[in-house]
C-alpha positions in Angstrom: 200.5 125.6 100.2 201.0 128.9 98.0 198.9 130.4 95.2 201.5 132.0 93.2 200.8 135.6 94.0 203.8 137.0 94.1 204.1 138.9 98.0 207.0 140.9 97.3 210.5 141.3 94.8 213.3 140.2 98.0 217.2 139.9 97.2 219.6 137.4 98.1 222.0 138.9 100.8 224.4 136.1 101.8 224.9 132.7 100.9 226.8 129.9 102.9 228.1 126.7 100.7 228.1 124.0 103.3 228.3 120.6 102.1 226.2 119.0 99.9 223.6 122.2 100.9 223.9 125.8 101.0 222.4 128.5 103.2 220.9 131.5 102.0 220.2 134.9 103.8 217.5 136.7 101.7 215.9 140.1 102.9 211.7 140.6 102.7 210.5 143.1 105.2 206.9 142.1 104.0 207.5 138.4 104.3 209.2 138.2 107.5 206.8 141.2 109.6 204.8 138.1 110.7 207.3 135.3 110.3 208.4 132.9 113.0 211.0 129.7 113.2 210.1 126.8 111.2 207.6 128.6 108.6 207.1 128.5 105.1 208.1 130.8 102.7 208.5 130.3 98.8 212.1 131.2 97.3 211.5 131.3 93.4 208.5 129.1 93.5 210.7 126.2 95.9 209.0 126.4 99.6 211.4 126.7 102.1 211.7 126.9 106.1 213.0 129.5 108.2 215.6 128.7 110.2 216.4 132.1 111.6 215.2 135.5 111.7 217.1 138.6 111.7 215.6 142.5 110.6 213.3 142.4 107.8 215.4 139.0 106.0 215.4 135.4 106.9 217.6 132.3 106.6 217.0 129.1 104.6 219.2 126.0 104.2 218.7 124.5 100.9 220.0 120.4 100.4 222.0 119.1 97.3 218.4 117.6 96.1 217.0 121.0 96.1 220.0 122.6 94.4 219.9 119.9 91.7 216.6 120.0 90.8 216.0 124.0 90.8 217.6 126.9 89.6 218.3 128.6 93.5 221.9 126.9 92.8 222.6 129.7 90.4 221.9 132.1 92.9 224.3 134.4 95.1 224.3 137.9 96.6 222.3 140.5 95.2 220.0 138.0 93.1 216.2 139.6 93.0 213.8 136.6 94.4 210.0 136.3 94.6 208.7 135.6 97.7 205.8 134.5 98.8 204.4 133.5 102.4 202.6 130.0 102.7 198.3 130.8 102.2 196.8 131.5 105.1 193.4 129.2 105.7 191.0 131.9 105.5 192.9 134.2 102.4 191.5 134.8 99.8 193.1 131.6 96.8 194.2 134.8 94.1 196.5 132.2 91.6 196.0 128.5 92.1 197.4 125.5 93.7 200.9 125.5 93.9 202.7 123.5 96.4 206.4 124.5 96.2 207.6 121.9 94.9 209.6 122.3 91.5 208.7 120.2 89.0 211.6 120.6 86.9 214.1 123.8 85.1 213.4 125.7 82.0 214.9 127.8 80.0 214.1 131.1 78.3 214.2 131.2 74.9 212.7 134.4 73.9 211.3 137.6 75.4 209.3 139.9 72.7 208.0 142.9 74.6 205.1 145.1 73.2 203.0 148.3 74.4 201.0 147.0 76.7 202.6 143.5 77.9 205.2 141.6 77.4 205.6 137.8 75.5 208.4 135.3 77.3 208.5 131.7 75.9 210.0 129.0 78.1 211.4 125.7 76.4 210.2 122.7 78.6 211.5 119.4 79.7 210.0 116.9 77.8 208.9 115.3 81.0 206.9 117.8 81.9 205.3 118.9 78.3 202.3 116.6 78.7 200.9 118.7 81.6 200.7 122.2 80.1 198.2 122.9 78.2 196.9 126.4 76.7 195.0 128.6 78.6 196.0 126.3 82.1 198.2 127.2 84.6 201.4 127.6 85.5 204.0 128.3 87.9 207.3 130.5 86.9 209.7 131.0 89.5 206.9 131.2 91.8 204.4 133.0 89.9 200.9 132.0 88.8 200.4 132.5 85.1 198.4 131.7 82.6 199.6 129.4 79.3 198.9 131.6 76.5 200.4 129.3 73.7 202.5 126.1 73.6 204.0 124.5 71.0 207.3 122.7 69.9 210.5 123.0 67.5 213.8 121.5 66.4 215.7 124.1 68.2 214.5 124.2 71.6 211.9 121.2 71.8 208.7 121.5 74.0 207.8 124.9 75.0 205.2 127.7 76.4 204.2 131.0 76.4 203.4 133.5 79.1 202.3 137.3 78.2 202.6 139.5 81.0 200.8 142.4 82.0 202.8 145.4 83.2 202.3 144.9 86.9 203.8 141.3 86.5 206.8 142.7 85.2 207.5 145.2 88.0 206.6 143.5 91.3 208.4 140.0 89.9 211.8 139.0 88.7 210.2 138.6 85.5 210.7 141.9 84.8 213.9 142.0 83.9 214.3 138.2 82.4 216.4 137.7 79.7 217.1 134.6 77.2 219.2 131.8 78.9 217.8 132.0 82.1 216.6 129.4 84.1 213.5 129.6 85.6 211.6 127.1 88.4 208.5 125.7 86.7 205.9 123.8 88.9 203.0 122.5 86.6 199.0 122.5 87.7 199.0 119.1 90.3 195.3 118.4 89.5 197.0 117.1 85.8 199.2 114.8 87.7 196.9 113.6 89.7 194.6 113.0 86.9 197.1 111.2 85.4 197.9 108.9 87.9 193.9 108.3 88.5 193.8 107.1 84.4 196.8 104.4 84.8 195.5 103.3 87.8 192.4 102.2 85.8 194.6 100.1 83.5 197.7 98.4 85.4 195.7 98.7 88.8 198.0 101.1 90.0 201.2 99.5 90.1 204.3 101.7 89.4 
């Protein structure tokens, strides 16, 4: 499990197209000074395991289902990343729950920066619309942030606002975002859960 605090800004350094998966060498001197085989470490807000170690990066070998359903398909060499090492049981829980698995894609719309922080708005999948609500969490690309508006139009459907503070925008990839960009969004799990708790109580659970 991760909290969505962002460890460090890492950078793709090779990537391997095998088939029907690809293979991804991605440097973190932070992330991998404790790492061993087989750990978790999140990629963009998708957890993945390291398969090898080298100096100060790591290896990951992504599937088809994971390249489908995330943006890390768009990604080659000298792509920034945010990386985050799996929560350690006695650190301290900074963001919130956020399990590393993508819930779906979005898309940037818009990115209105001011003074003292910055305003990006992400349109939503539909899908996915029903579990964001203002002032809950989210996760973008693999960063904890709070929904500071939501709303909806003809143009782009569903979507959500972020403001981020200036520290946000230099430690995370989300600094230099632009409109078109795709971006990993994982919603809060306690609103799925919830959800699935309420239709239990009227079909009896049956899906």
């Amino acid at each position: 499990m991760f909290t969505g605090i962002v460890e460090e800004r890492g950078e793709i350094v090779g990537r391997e197209d095998l088939e029907e998966a690809a293979r991804f060498r991605i440097r973190g001197p932070l992330v991998t000074s404790d790492a061993s085989f087989g750990d978790s470490i999140a990629v963009n807000g998708v957890c993945l395991t390291v398969v090898e170690l080298g100096d100060a990066d790591f290896v990951v070998d992504v599937m088809a289902e994971t390249l489908k359903r995330s943006s890390l398909d768009a990604l080659s060499a000298g792509a920034p990343v945010n990386l985050e090492r799996a929560m350690a049981a006695d650190g301290r829980f900074g963001g919130h729950i956020v399990q590393g698995h993508v819930d779906g894609v979005g898309s940037v719309v818009s990115v209105s920066p001011s003074e003292n922080w910055t305003v990006v708005r992400v349109a939503v999948p539909a899908d996915l619309a029903r579990y964001v609500v203002e002032k809950g969490s989210i996760t973008v690309d693999g960063i904890s942030l709070t929904v500071s508006s939501i709303g909806a139009d003809a143009e782009y459907g569903d979507w959500l606002e972020v403001s981020l503070i200036p520290t946000t925008l230099a430690e995370t990839t989300l600094g230099t975002v632009t409109t078109g960009v795709h971006v990993n969004l994982e919603v809060d799990v306690i609103a799925k859960y919830v959800e699935r708790l309420q239709s239990a109580g009227t079909d009896g659970g049956q899906r």
